[in-house]
Short mmCIF file of C-alpha atoms in Angstrom, two decimals:
data_model
loop_
_atom_site.label_atom_id
_atom_site.label_comp_id
_atom_site.label_asym_id
_atom_site.label_seq_id
_atom_site.Cartn_x
_atom_site.Cartn_y
_atom_site.Cartn_z
CA VAL A 1 20.66 -5.96 -31.40
CA THR A 2 20.90 -4.56 -27.94
CA GLN A 3 21.70 -7.07 -25.28
CA PRO A 4 19.15 -6.72 -22.50
CA PRO A 5 20.89 -5.43 -19.43
CA LYS A 6 20.97 -7.50 -16.31
CA ARG A 7 19.53 -5.99 -13.20
CA TRP A 8 22.17 -5.07 -10.71
CA LEU A 9 20.47 -7.14 -8.10
CA ASP A 10 20.63 -10.14 -10.39
CA SER A 11 24.29 -9.67 -10.93
CA ASN A 12 27.03 -10.79 -8.64
CA ASP A 13 29.40 -8.19 -9.97
CA GLU A 14 28.16 -5.25 -8.02
CA SER A 15 29.52 -4.06 -4.74
CA PRO A 16 27.90 -5.14 -1.48
CA GLU A 17 27.28 -1.51 -0.72
CA LEU A 18 25.29 -1.00 -3.88
CA ARG A 19 23.39 -4.22 -3.39
CA GLU A 20 22.51 -3.23 0.12
CA LEU A 21 21.04 0.04 -1.05
CA LEU A 22 19.03 -1.57 -3.79
CA GLU A 23 17.80 -4.35 -1.57
CA ALA A 24 16.72 -1.85 1.01
CA GLY A 25 14.82 0.05 -1.64
CA GLU A 26 13.26 -3.03 -3.03
CA THR A 27 12.16 -4.58 0.21
CA GLU A 28 10.18 -1.64 1.46
CA LEU A 29 6.49 -2.21 1.04
CA ALA A 30 3.60 -0.05 2.00
CA PRO A 31 2.79 -0.25 5.70
CA PRO A 32 -0.26 -2.44 6.13
CA GLU A 33 -2.18 0.30 7.88
CA VAL A 34 -1.67 2.51 4.85
CA LEU A 35 -3.08 -0.17 2.62
CA ARG A 36 -5.99 -0.76 4.93
CA ARG A 37 -6.85 2.91 5.11
CA SER A 38 -6.52 3.26 1.38
CA ALA A 39 -8.79 0.30 0.81
CA GLY A 40 -11.36 1.82 3.11
CA ARG A 41 -11.29 5.21 1.52
CA LEU A 42 -11.36 3.85 -1.98
CA SER A 43 -14.30 1.68 -1.06
CA ALA A 44 -16.12 4.67 0.29
CA ALA A 45 -15.25 6.96 -2.55
CA LEU A 46 -15.93 4.56 -5.35
CA GLY A 47 -18.76 2.58 -3.86
CA VAL A 48 -17.05 -0.66 -4.65
CA SER A 49 -16.04 -3.50 -2.46
CA LEU A 50 -12.37 -4.09 -1.99
CA ALA A 51 -12.93 -7.10 0.15
CA LEU A 52 -11.85 -10.42 -1.13
CA GLN A 53 -14.34 -13.03 -0.30
CA LYS A 54 -12.29 -15.96 0.77
CA SER A 55 -9.19 -16.58 2.71
CA ALA A 56 -7.59 -18.73 0.11
CA ALA A 57 -4.33 -17.01 0.64
CA LEU A 58 -4.54 -17.81 4.30
CA ALA A 59 -4.70 -21.43 3.32
CA THR A 60 -1.59 -20.71 1.33
CA THR A 61 0.06 -19.46 4.44
CA GLN A 62 -0.79 -22.63 6.21
CA ALA A 63 0.42 -24.71 3.33
CA VAL A 64 3.78 -23.05 3.56
CA SER A 65 4.04 -23.30 7.28
CA PRO A 66 1.15 -24.85 9.15
CA ALA A 67 0.44 -23.02 12.32
CA PRO A 68 -2.13 -23.73 14.96
CA GLY A 69 -2.68 -20.04 15.44
CA ALA A 70 -3.22 -19.52 11.79
CA SER A 71 -5.63 -22.39 11.65
CA ALA A 72 -7.60 -20.89 14.44
CA ALA A 73 -7.71 -17.65 12.60
CA ALA A 74 -8.82 -19.31 9.44
CA SER A 75 -11.69 -20.99 11.14
CA ALA A 76 -14.90 -19.19 11.73
CA SER A 77 -14.08 -18.81 15.35
CA GLY A 78 -11.89 -15.85 14.59
CA GLY A 79 -9.94 -14.37 17.41
CA ALA A 80 -6.45 -13.17 17.71
CA ALA A 81 -3.76 -15.55 16.66
CA SER A 82 -0.45 -13.97 17.07
CA THR A 83 2.03 -16.26 15.49
CA GLY A 84 5.38 -14.69 15.62
CA ALA A 85 6.99 -11.55 14.45
CA GLY A 86 5.46 -8.40 13.24
CA ALA A 87 3.18 -5.78 14.57
CA ALA A 88 1.41 -4.31 11.65
CA ALA A 89 -1.90 -5.13 10.13
CA SER A 90 -2.93 -5.62 6.58
CA ALA A 91 -6.61 -6.07 6.29
CA GLY A 92 -8.19 -5.20 3.07
CA GLY A 93 -11.49 -6.18 4.52
CA VAL A 94 -13.45 -3.24 3.48
CA ALA A 95 -16.72 -3.86 1.85
CA ALA A 96 -19.01 -1.18 0.69
CA SER A 97 -22.31 -1.84 -0.87
CA ALA A 98 -23.35 0.56 -3.53
CA THR A 99 -26.73 1.36 -2.11
CA GLY A 100 -26.04 4.86 -1.02
CA VAL A 101 -23.76 7.17 0.77
CA GLY A 102 -24.35 5.68 4.15
CA SER A 103 -23.75 2.16 3.12
CA ALA A 104 -20.72 3.14 1.13
CA LEU A 105 -19.16 4.80 4.11
CA GLY A 106 -20.39 2.04 6.27
CA GLY A 107 -18.42 -0.32 4.15
CA LEU A 108 -15.36 0.98 5.87
CA LEU A 109 -16.39 -0.98 8.86
CA ALA A 110 -18.34 -3.68 7.24
CA LYS A 111 -16.27 -6.43 8.70
CA VAL A 112 -14.75 -6.84 12.05
CA VAL A 113 -11.16 -7.64 12.20
CA SER A 114 -10.94 -10.42 14.65
CA ALA A 115 -7.89 -12.43 13.98
CA VAL A 116 -4.33 -11.42 13.71
CA VAL A 117 -1.99 -13.73 11.95
CA VAL A 118 1.53 -12.62 12.17
CA THR A 119 3.90 -14.01 9.65
CA GLY A 120 7.33 -12.79 8.86
CA THR A 121 7.11 -9.06 8.97
CA ALA A 122 3.47 -8.23 9.04
CA ALA A 123 0.46 -9.08 11.05
CA HIS A 124 -2.49 -9.79 8.87
CA PHE A 125 -5.89 -8.93 10.09
CA VAL A 126 -8.10 -11.66 8.91
CA VAL A 127 -11.61 -10.58 8.38
CA GLN A 128 -13.73 -13.01 10.24
CA SER A 129 -16.24 -12.79 13.02
CA SER A 130 -15.98 -10.99 16.32
CA LYS A 131 -15.73 -13.81 18.77
CA PRO A 132 -13.37 -14.09 21.67
CA ALA A 133 -9.76 -14.55 20.90
CA PRO A 134 -7.99 -17.83 21.41
CA ALA A 135 -4.63 -17.84 23.03
CA ALA A 136 -1.75 -16.63 21.03
CA THR A 137 0.28 -19.36 19.48
CA PRO A 138 3.90 -18.79 18.72
CA ARG A 139 5.09 -20.26 15.53
CA ALA A 140 8.41 -21.03 14.06
CA GLN A 141 9.52 -18.89 11.19
CA PRO A 142 8.87 -20.48 7.85
CA ALA A 143 11.85 -22.48 6.80
CA ILE A 144 11.95 -20.52 3.61
CA GLN A 145 13.10 -17.52 5.51
CA ALA A 146 16.40 -19.13 6.02
CA GLY A 147 17.11 -18.79 2.34
CA SER A 148 19.83 -16.49 1.28
CA SER A 149 19.17 -13.54 -0.91
CA SER A 150 20.73 -15.06 -3.95
CA SER A 151 19.24 -18.50 -3.68
CA ALA A 152 15.90 -17.08 -2.81
CA ARG A 153 15.81 -15.34 -6.13
CA GLU A 154 14.73 -18.47 -7.83
CA PRO A 155 11.21 -17.86 -8.81
CA ALA A 156 7.81 -19.12 -8.08
CA ARG A 157 8.64 -21.72 -5.50
CA ARG A 158 8.90 -18.84 -3.15
CA ALA A 159 5.78 -17.10 -4.22
CA PRO A 160 3.59 -18.79 -1.60
CA ALA A 161 5.87 -17.55 1.09
CA GLU A 162 5.51 -14.12 -0.38
CA ALA A 163 1.78 -14.49 -0.15
CA ALA A 164 2.16 -15.48 3.43
CA GLU A 165 4.37 -12.61 4.22
CA HIS A 166 2.56 -9.85 2.49
CA GLY A 167 -1.02 -10.77 2.77
CA SER A 168 -2.22 -14.01 4.10
CA ASP A 169 -5.74 -12.73 4.06
CA GLY A 170 -5.52 -12.34 0.37
CA ALA A 171 -4.73 -8.74 0.91
CA TRP A 172 -1.67 -7.84 -0.99
CA ALA A 173 -0.07 -10.67 -2.77
CA ALA A 174 -2.05 -13.70 -3.58
CA PRO A 175 -4.81 -13.71 -6.12
CA GLU A 176 -7.97 -15.33 -4.91
CA GLN A 177 -9.59 -17.13 -7.72
CA GLY A 178 -7.45 -17.27 -10.72
CA GLY A 179 -6.25 -13.79 -10.14
CA LEU A 180 -4.98 -11.86 -13.05
CA SER A 181 -3.82 -13.43 -16.20
CA ARG A 182 -0.91 -11.16 -16.70
CA GLU A 183 1.84 -13.56 -15.83
CA PRO A 184 1.73 -17.26 -15.38
CA GLY A 185 3.69 -17.09 -12.18
CA SER A 186 1.10 -15.00 -10.46
CA ALA A 187 -0.97 -18.10 -10.11
CA ALA A 188 1.76 -19.60 -8.04
CA ALA A 189 0.88 -17.41 -5.15
CA GLU A 190 -2.61 -18.77 -4.98
CA ALA A 191 -1.57 -22.32 -5.43
CA GLY A 192 0.25 -22.62 -2.17
CA ALA A 193 3.01 -25.13 -2.32
CA ARG A 194 2.18 -26.15 -5.84
CA ASP A 195 5.22 -26.89 -7.85
CA THR A 196 5.92 -24.57 -10.68
CA SER A 197 6.69 -25.61 -14.15
CA ALA A 198 9.62 -24.35 -16.11
CA GLY A 199 9.13 -20.92 -17.49
CA ALA A 200 6.52 -19.94 -15.01
CA ARG A 201 7.49 -17.01 -12.93
CA ALA A 202 5.86 -14.93 -10.32
CA PRO A 203 5.42 -11.22 -10.87
CA ALA A 204 8.67 -9.42 -10.34
CA HIS A 205 7.61 -8.05 -7.02
CA VAL A 206 6.40 -11.44 -5.90
CA GLN A 207 9.62 -13.10 -6.92
CA ARG A 208 11.73 -10.75 -4.98
CA ALA A 209 9.99 -10.68 -1.68
CA ASP A 210 12.60 -13.15 -0.66
CA ARG A 211 14.81 -10.17 -0.17
CA ALA A 212 12.42 -8.86 2.38
CA ARG A 213 12.95 -12.06 4.28
CA ALA A 214 16.63 -12.18 3.59
CA SER A 215 16.99 -8.63 4.77
CA GLY A 216 15.90 -9.90 8.13
CA ARG A 217 12.99 -7.66 8.88
CA GLN A 218 12.03 -8.87 12.29
CA SER A 219 9.83 -7.52 14.94
CA ALA A 220 8.61 -8.48 18.32
CA PRO A 221 6.06 -11.15 18.98
CA SER A 222 2.68 -9.71 19.70
CA ALA A 223 0.68 -11.70 22.18
CA SER A 224 -2.05 -9.29 23.14
CA PRO A 225 -4.94 -8.24 20.93
CA ASP A 226 -4.27 -5.08 19.07
CA PRO A 227 -6.22 -2.20 20.64
CA ARG A 228 -7.13 -1.24 17.12
CA LEU A 229 -9.40 -4.23 17.07
CA LEU A 230 -11.42 -2.69 19.87
CA GLN A 231 -11.54 0.61 18.05
CA LEU A 232 -12.68 -1.04 14.90
CA GLN A 233 -15.33 -3.03 16.70
CA LEU A 234 -16.74 0.01 18.39
CA LEU A 235 -16.83 1.96 15.19
CA GLU A 236 -18.43 -0.96 13.46
CA ARG A 237 -21.18 -0.93 16.06
CA ALA A 238 -21.73 2.75 15.44
CA GLN A 239 -21.93 2.10 11.74
CA ALA A 240 -24.45 -0.64 12.29
CA GLU A 241 -26.61 1.68 14.38
CA LEU A 242 -26.48 4.50 11.88
CA PRO A 243 -29.38 3.49 9.63
CA ARG A 244 -31.78 2.56 12.41
CA ASP A 245 -30.80 4.82 15.29
CA PRO A 246 -28.45 7.69 14.50
CA GLN A 247 -28.60 8.88 18.12
CA ALA A 248 -27.28 5.54 19.28
CA ALA A 249 -24.58 5.79 16.65
CA LEU A 250 -23.64 9.19 18.01
CA ALA A 251 -23.51 7.82 21.53
CA LEU A 252 -21.15 5.09 20.38
CA LEU A 253 -18.97 7.61 18.59
CA GLU A 254 -18.79 9.65 21.75
CA GLU A 255 -17.86 6.53 23.62
CA TYR A 256 -15.16 5.92 21.04
CA ALA A 257 -13.80 9.42 21.55
CA ARG A 258 -13.83 8.96 25.30
CA GLN A 259 -12.01 5.67 25.15
CA PHE A 260 -9.51 6.30 22.43
CA GLY A 261 -9.30 10.03 21.86
CA GLY A 262 -9.48 11.82 18.58
CA GLU A 263 -6.18 10.87 17.02
CA THR A 264 -6.62 7.23 16.31
CA TRP A 265 -5.94 5.45 13.05
CA LEU A 266 -9.68 5.56 12.38
CA ALA A 267 -10.10 9.21 13.21
CA GLN A 268 -11.15 10.14 9.71
CA GLU A 269 -13.71 7.37 9.50
CA CYS A 270 -14.99 8.30 12.94
CA ALA A 271 -15.40 11.93 11.94
CA ALA A 272 -17.20 10.98 8.75
CA LEU A 273 -19.59 8.72 10.61
CA SER A 274 -20.23 11.50 13.06
CA VAL A 275 -21.27 13.84 10.27
CA GLN A 276 -23.62 11.24 8.93
CA ALA A 277 -25.12 10.50 12.30
CA LEU A 278 -25.74 14.18 12.94
CA VAL A 279 -27.35 14.60 9.56
CA ARG A 280 -29.60 11.62 10.02
CA SER A 281 -30.60 12.60 13.51
CA GLY A 282 -31.71 15.96 12.22
CA GLN A 283 -29.01 18.01 13.92
CA LEU A 284 -28.25 19.84 10.74
CA ALA A 285 -26.46 22.83 12.20
CA ALA A 286 -24.13 20.58 14.13
CA ALA A 287 -23.76 18.38 11.07
CA ARG A 288 -22.76 21.37 9.00
CA GLN A 289 -20.25 22.36 11.64
CA SER A 290 -18.82 18.86 11.81
CA PHE A 291 -18.66 18.67 8.07
CA ASP A 292 -16.76 21.95 7.87
CA ALA A 293 -14.34 20.69 10.49
CA PHE A 294 -13.96 17.43 8.58
CA ALA A 295 -13.31 19.27 5.33
CA ALA A 296 -10.73 21.46 7.00
CA ARG A 297 -8.96 18.56 8.59
CA TYR A 298 -9.14 16.15 5.67
CA PRO A 299 -9.25 18.35 2.60
CA GLY A 300 -8.23 15.53 0.31
CA SER A 301 -10.50 12.89 1.73
CA PRO A 302 -12.37 10.82 -0.80
CA MET A 303 -15.27 10.82 1.64
CA LEU A 304 -15.80 14.55 1.33
CA GLY A 305 -17.98 14.33 -1.73
CA LEU A 306 -20.12 11.65 -0.22
CA LEU A 307 -20.67 13.58 2.97
CA GLU A 308 -21.33 16.76 1.08
CA ARG A 309 -24.02 15.10 -0.96
CA GLU A 310 -25.63 13.58 2.10
CA LEU A 311 -25.61 16.89 3.87
CA ALA A 312 -26.93 18.78 0.86
CA ALA A 313 -29.78 16.34 0.52
CA ARG A 314 -30.98 17.10 4.04
CA LEU A 315 -30.39 20.80 4.25
CA PRO A 316 -33.40 22.96 3.36
CA PRO A 317 -32.99 24.75 0.07
CA VAL A 318 -31.88 28.32 0.38
CA PRO A 319 -34.43 30.72 -1.11
CA ILE A 320 -33.07 32.35 -4.17
CA ASP A 321 -33.62 35.88 -2.93
CA ARG A 322 -31.56 35.15 0.15
CA LYS A 323 -28.58 33.81 -1.67
CA VAL A 324 -25.52 35.86 -1.17
CA PRO A 325 -23.24 35.95 -4.17
CA HIS A 326 -19.66 34.96 -3.63
CA PRO A 327 -17.34 37.91 -3.62
CA VAL B 1 -4.60 -11.49 -27.30
CA PRO B 2 -6.20 -8.87 -25.10
CA GLN B 3 -6.49 -9.86 -21.52
CA ALA B 4 -9.78 -9.88 -19.78
CA ALA B 5 -10.23 -6.84 -17.61
CA PRO B 6 -9.27 -7.80 -14.10
CA GLU B 7 -11.36 -7.05 -11.08
CA PHE B 8 -10.56 -3.80 -9.36
CA ALA B 9 -10.36 -5.34 -5.92
CA GLU B 10 -7.86 -7.89 -7.13
CA LEU B 11 -5.78 -5.20 -8.73
CA PHE B 12 -5.72 -3.22 -5.55
CA HIS B 13 -4.78 -6.14 -3.37
CA GLN B 14 -2.10 -7.36 -5.71
CA HIS B 15 -0.46 -4.12 -6.59
CA ALA B 16 -1.13 -1.49 -3.96
CA ALA B 17 1.86 -2.31 -1.78
CA PHE B 18 4.18 -2.20 -4.75
CA VAL B 19 2.69 0.94 -6.19
CA TRP B 20 3.31 2.61 -2.85
CA ARG B 21 6.92 1.49 -2.93
CA ALA B 22 7.37 2.72 -6.48
CA LEU B 23 5.88 6.07 -5.51
CA ARG B 24 8.34 6.37 -2.67
CA ARG B 25 11.33 5.52 -4.82
CA LEU B 26 10.08 7.90 -7.48
CA GLY B 27 10.39 10.68 -4.98
CA VAL B 28 7.02 10.96 -3.28
CA ARG B 29 7.29 11.87 0.36
CA GLU B 30 6.14 9.26 2.81
CA ARG B 31 3.41 11.46 4.16
CA ASP B 32 2.05 12.02 0.66
CA ALA B 33 2.45 8.51 -0.65
CA GLU B 34 -0.86 7.34 0.78
CA ASP B 35 -2.80 10.08 -0.95
CA LEU B 36 -1.05 9.41 -4.22
CA LEU B 37 -1.67 5.71 -3.85
CA GLN B 38 -5.36 6.46 -3.66
CA GLU B 39 -5.16 8.74 -6.64
CA VAL B 40 -3.46 6.05 -8.66
CA PHE B 41 -6.19 3.59 -7.89
CA MET B 42 -8.91 6.12 -8.51
CA VAL B 43 -7.49 6.42 -12.00
CA VAL B 44 -7.18 2.67 -12.29
CA HIS B 45 -10.84 2.33 -11.36
CA ARG B 46 -11.93 5.01 -13.77
CA LYS B 47 -9.93 3.65 -16.67
CA LEU B 48 -10.35 -0.02 -16.00
CA PRO B 49 -13.23 -0.37 -18.47
CA GLU B 50 -10.93 1.03 -21.13
CA PHE B 51 -8.10 -1.30 -20.29
CA ALA B 52 -7.64 -3.16 -23.51
CA GLY B 53 -5.02 -5.61 -22.45
CA ARG B 54 -2.52 -4.36 -24.96
CA ALA B 55 -0.01 -4.02 -22.16
CA SER B 56 0.29 -6.09 -19.06
CA VAL B 57 -1.71 -4.91 -16.09
CA THR B 58 1.52 -4.32 -14.24
CA THR B 59 2.85 -2.06 -16.94
CA TRP B 60 -0.42 -0.22 -17.18
CA ILE B 61 -0.58 0.46 -13.45
CA TYR B 62 3.05 1.48 -13.26
CA GLY B 63 2.38 3.90 -16.08
CA ILE B 64 -0.36 5.56 -14.06
CA CYS B 65 1.85 5.49 -11.00
CA LEU B 66 4.72 7.10 -12.85
CA ARG B 67 2.59 9.90 -14.25
CA LYS B 68 1.17 10.63 -10.82
CA ALA B 69 4.61 10.72 -9.28
CA LEU B 70 5.97 13.01 -11.97
CA ASP B 71 3.00 15.35 -11.64
CA TYR B 72 3.51 15.38 -7.91
CA ARG B 73 7.14 16.27 -8.18
CA ARG B 74 6.56 18.93 -10.78
CA LEU B 75 3.80 20.53 -8.80
CA ALA B 76 5.40 20.32 -5.44
CA ARG B 77 8.93 21.08 -6.54
CA ILE B 78 10.15 19.16 -3.64
CA THR B 79 13.21 17.41 -4.90
CA ARG B 80 15.48 18.92 -2.32
CA GLU B 81 12.85 18.90 0.36
CA VAL B 82 12.47 15.17 -0.04
CA SER B 83 16.11 14.62 0.69
CA ALA B 84 15.91 16.80 3.75
CA GLU B 85 12.86 14.99 5.02
CA GLN B 86 14.46 11.64 4.50
CA ALA B 87 17.62 12.72 6.20
CA ASP B 88 15.54 13.85 9.14
CA HIS B 89 13.97 10.47 9.43
CA VAL B 90 17.17 8.51 9.42
CA GLY B 91 17.79 8.74 13.09
CA GLU B 92 14.27 8.27 14.27
CA GLY B 93 14.71 4.66 15.12
CA ARG B 94 11.11 4.11 16.03
CA ALA B 95 11.26 0.37 15.67
CA GLN B 96 10.82 -1.26 19.00
CA ALA B 97 11.19 -4.86 18.04
CA PRO B 98 14.28 -6.92 18.65
CA GLY B 99 15.14 -6.46 15.01
CA GLN B 100 15.14 -2.71 15.35
CA GLU B 101 18.80 -2.43 14.58
CA ARG B 102 18.29 -4.09 11.24
CA ALA B 103 15.19 -1.99 10.65
CA LEU B 104 17.18 1.11 11.30
CA GLU B 105 19.90 -0.04 8.93
CA LEU B 106 17.33 -0.54 6.23
CA LYS B 107 15.83 2.82 6.88
CA ARG B 108 19.20 4.47 6.61
CA ALA B 109 19.95 2.61 3.42
CA ARG B 110 16.62 3.67 1.92
CA SER B 111 17.22 7.25 2.82
CA ARG B 112 20.63 7.10 1.27
CA LEU B 113 19.26 5.46 -1.85
CA ASP B 114 16.55 8.08 -2.15
CA ALA B 115 19.04 10.86 -1.67
CA ILE B 116 21.08 9.46 -4.53
CA LEU B 117 17.99 8.99 -6.68
CA ASP B 118 17.04 12.60 -5.99
CA GLN B 119 20.12 13.64 -7.88
CA LEU B 120 18.81 12.06 -11.06
CA ASP B 121 16.41 13.83 -13.32
CA ASP B 122 12.90 12.44 -13.35
CA ASP B 123 13.28 10.43 -16.55
CA LYS B 124 16.47 8.69 -15.53
CA ARG B 125 15.13 8.08 -12.09
CA ALA B 126 11.97 6.52 -13.46
CA VAL B 127 13.84 4.16 -15.75
CA PHE B 128 16.23 3.17 -13.00
CA VAL B 129 13.51 2.56 -10.43
CA LEU B 130 11.26 0.64 -12.78
CA PHE B 131 14.09 -1.53 -14.02
CA GLU B 132 16.30 -2.08 -11.02
CA LEU B 133 13.72 -2.07 -8.26
CA GLU B 134 10.40 -2.89 -9.84
CA GLY B 135 11.72 -5.45 -12.28
CA LEU B 136 10.01 -4.23 -15.44
CA THR B 137 11.65 -5.12 -18.71
CA MET B 138 13.14 -2.42 -20.84
CA ASN B 139 10.40 -2.87 -23.41
CA GLU B 140 7.80 -2.41 -20.72
CA ILE B 141 9.56 0.66 -19.43
CA ALA B 142 9.73 2.14 -22.91
CA GLY B 143 5.99 1.53 -23.18
CA VAL B 144 5.29 3.09 -19.82
CA MET B 145 7.33 6.16 -20.61
CA GLY B 146 6.32 6.48 -24.21
CA THR B 147 9.86 6.50 -25.47
CA PRO B 148 11.84 4.36 -27.89
CA VAL B 149 13.47 1.49 -26.11
CA GLN B 150 16.91 2.80 -27.00
CA THR B 151 16.11 5.99 -25.15
CA ALA B 152 15.15 3.95 -22.14
CA TYR B 153 18.46 2.10 -22.34
CA ALA B 154 20.37 5.34 -22.59
CA ARG B 155 18.62 6.70 -19.52
CA LEU B 156 19.27 3.54 -17.58
CA TYR B 157 22.97 3.56 -18.36
CA ALA B 158 23.23 7.23 -17.55
CA ALA B 159 21.44 6.67 -14.26
CA ARG B 160 23.73 3.79 -13.42
CA ARG B 161 26.79 5.82 -14.16
CA HIS B 162 25.55 8.61 -11.99
CA ILE B 163 24.72 6.31 -9.11
CA LYS B 164 28.07 4.60 -9.17
CA GLN B 165 29.74 7.93 -9.34
CA SER B 166 27.73 9.15 -6.38
CA LEU B 167 28.63 6.11 -4.35
CA GLY B 168 32.27 6.52 -5.27
CA GLU B 169 32.20 10.12 -4.23
CA GLU B 170 30.57 9.25 -0.95
CA ALA B 171 33.18 6.62 -0.25
CA GLY B 172 35.95 8.95 -1.29
CA GLY B 173 34.65 11.64 0.98
CA GLU B 174 34.71 9.50 4.07
CA PRO B 175 37.56 10.03 6.48
#
């Protein structure tokens, strides 16, 4: 019978150098903006909602370390609550209805990010309303962060902190309502400070987020609203205008380009909306041109197919005798 | 007992960050990891109705992730390029927070780790990453890779030997 090997990181026999390398590898998680963009594009491409409906995990965050800023964010008032370290965002708030191309793409912007809760290493955009931001409220680091790497390895007790760190909006760590049934410990993340019974363990990646804390990822407090909020809000307005007044949507997109330029984190979404607005406002030649530019710039975009179908549905059919065969 | 099929949104929110990390450690360039992450979850979405719960969701997703990463590396033939790219990034030091020194240390360590992992063949690398970094059990890894568990063990031990040897050589080469 083969004795199961022990992970190097679970062993005290390995050199500090080796442990450092492995811990560095293990503590790297996807940048929140990558996750947000991916959620948006998947929503658009698949016509499914990737938004989680409640902020249960946010409550988890508060259970671990109550914070006035976080409370403000959790309330319907929204706003920006910058609570400590971190500068990134991790909103998965992308909802796409499945009622058509426009609404699917529109799902990218279906919710306005209005609150930023910064915990540990990441700022979590909490999908709420778009009301004015309350003052930023600094917050002490969760006490759990003081744990050492080795002690922090003990399982599920630390899972709520993981939820707080990696997705207080329910984005990346904590299941919302029962979550998956794959491992008993995964429920720990949703249960906040609930004690865990013997044998229960969080998923491996949840258990080991303590290393992310132990590795001391720190970043500067962020007291001012992220300009990306403004970009998102403007694009959301354009999306809202699209079905009823494509010209107004175009005007807002132009305003967006004027204010923020063409290389923002939402550039792809902006370009896609622009194609749609041109199509719907009957500017088919310009729409075709924009679509070609979009396809050239984002050849792998999941939105390509959607835009292509929308464009094809509006373009007049080419008479058969005028078709030019491909060389 | 087969598990109930989980909701796609939950799967994405729970696993996406870790899938991205696994892709990176499996040799996917940072600038490509986002695209591959999407591809993984496109597959997850497409195959979710077929998910029979015979394996854990984690194992199932890592299996998809692994296949995507291997395809990527085979197609792109970028093993050496990856190392070069990572080496280029080491000194960037873009972090602007007070903890930037630590962030830079971590970045250096990750680049070094990836450079060492690049020296492994894909199978050994996969076993090592899934076991040592992603925390899968050896049985799960054998399932993901479609190999006997003993083969997975052999690959793990070989990978470990290689990594220790690489570290020893690095240390020995220092002035």
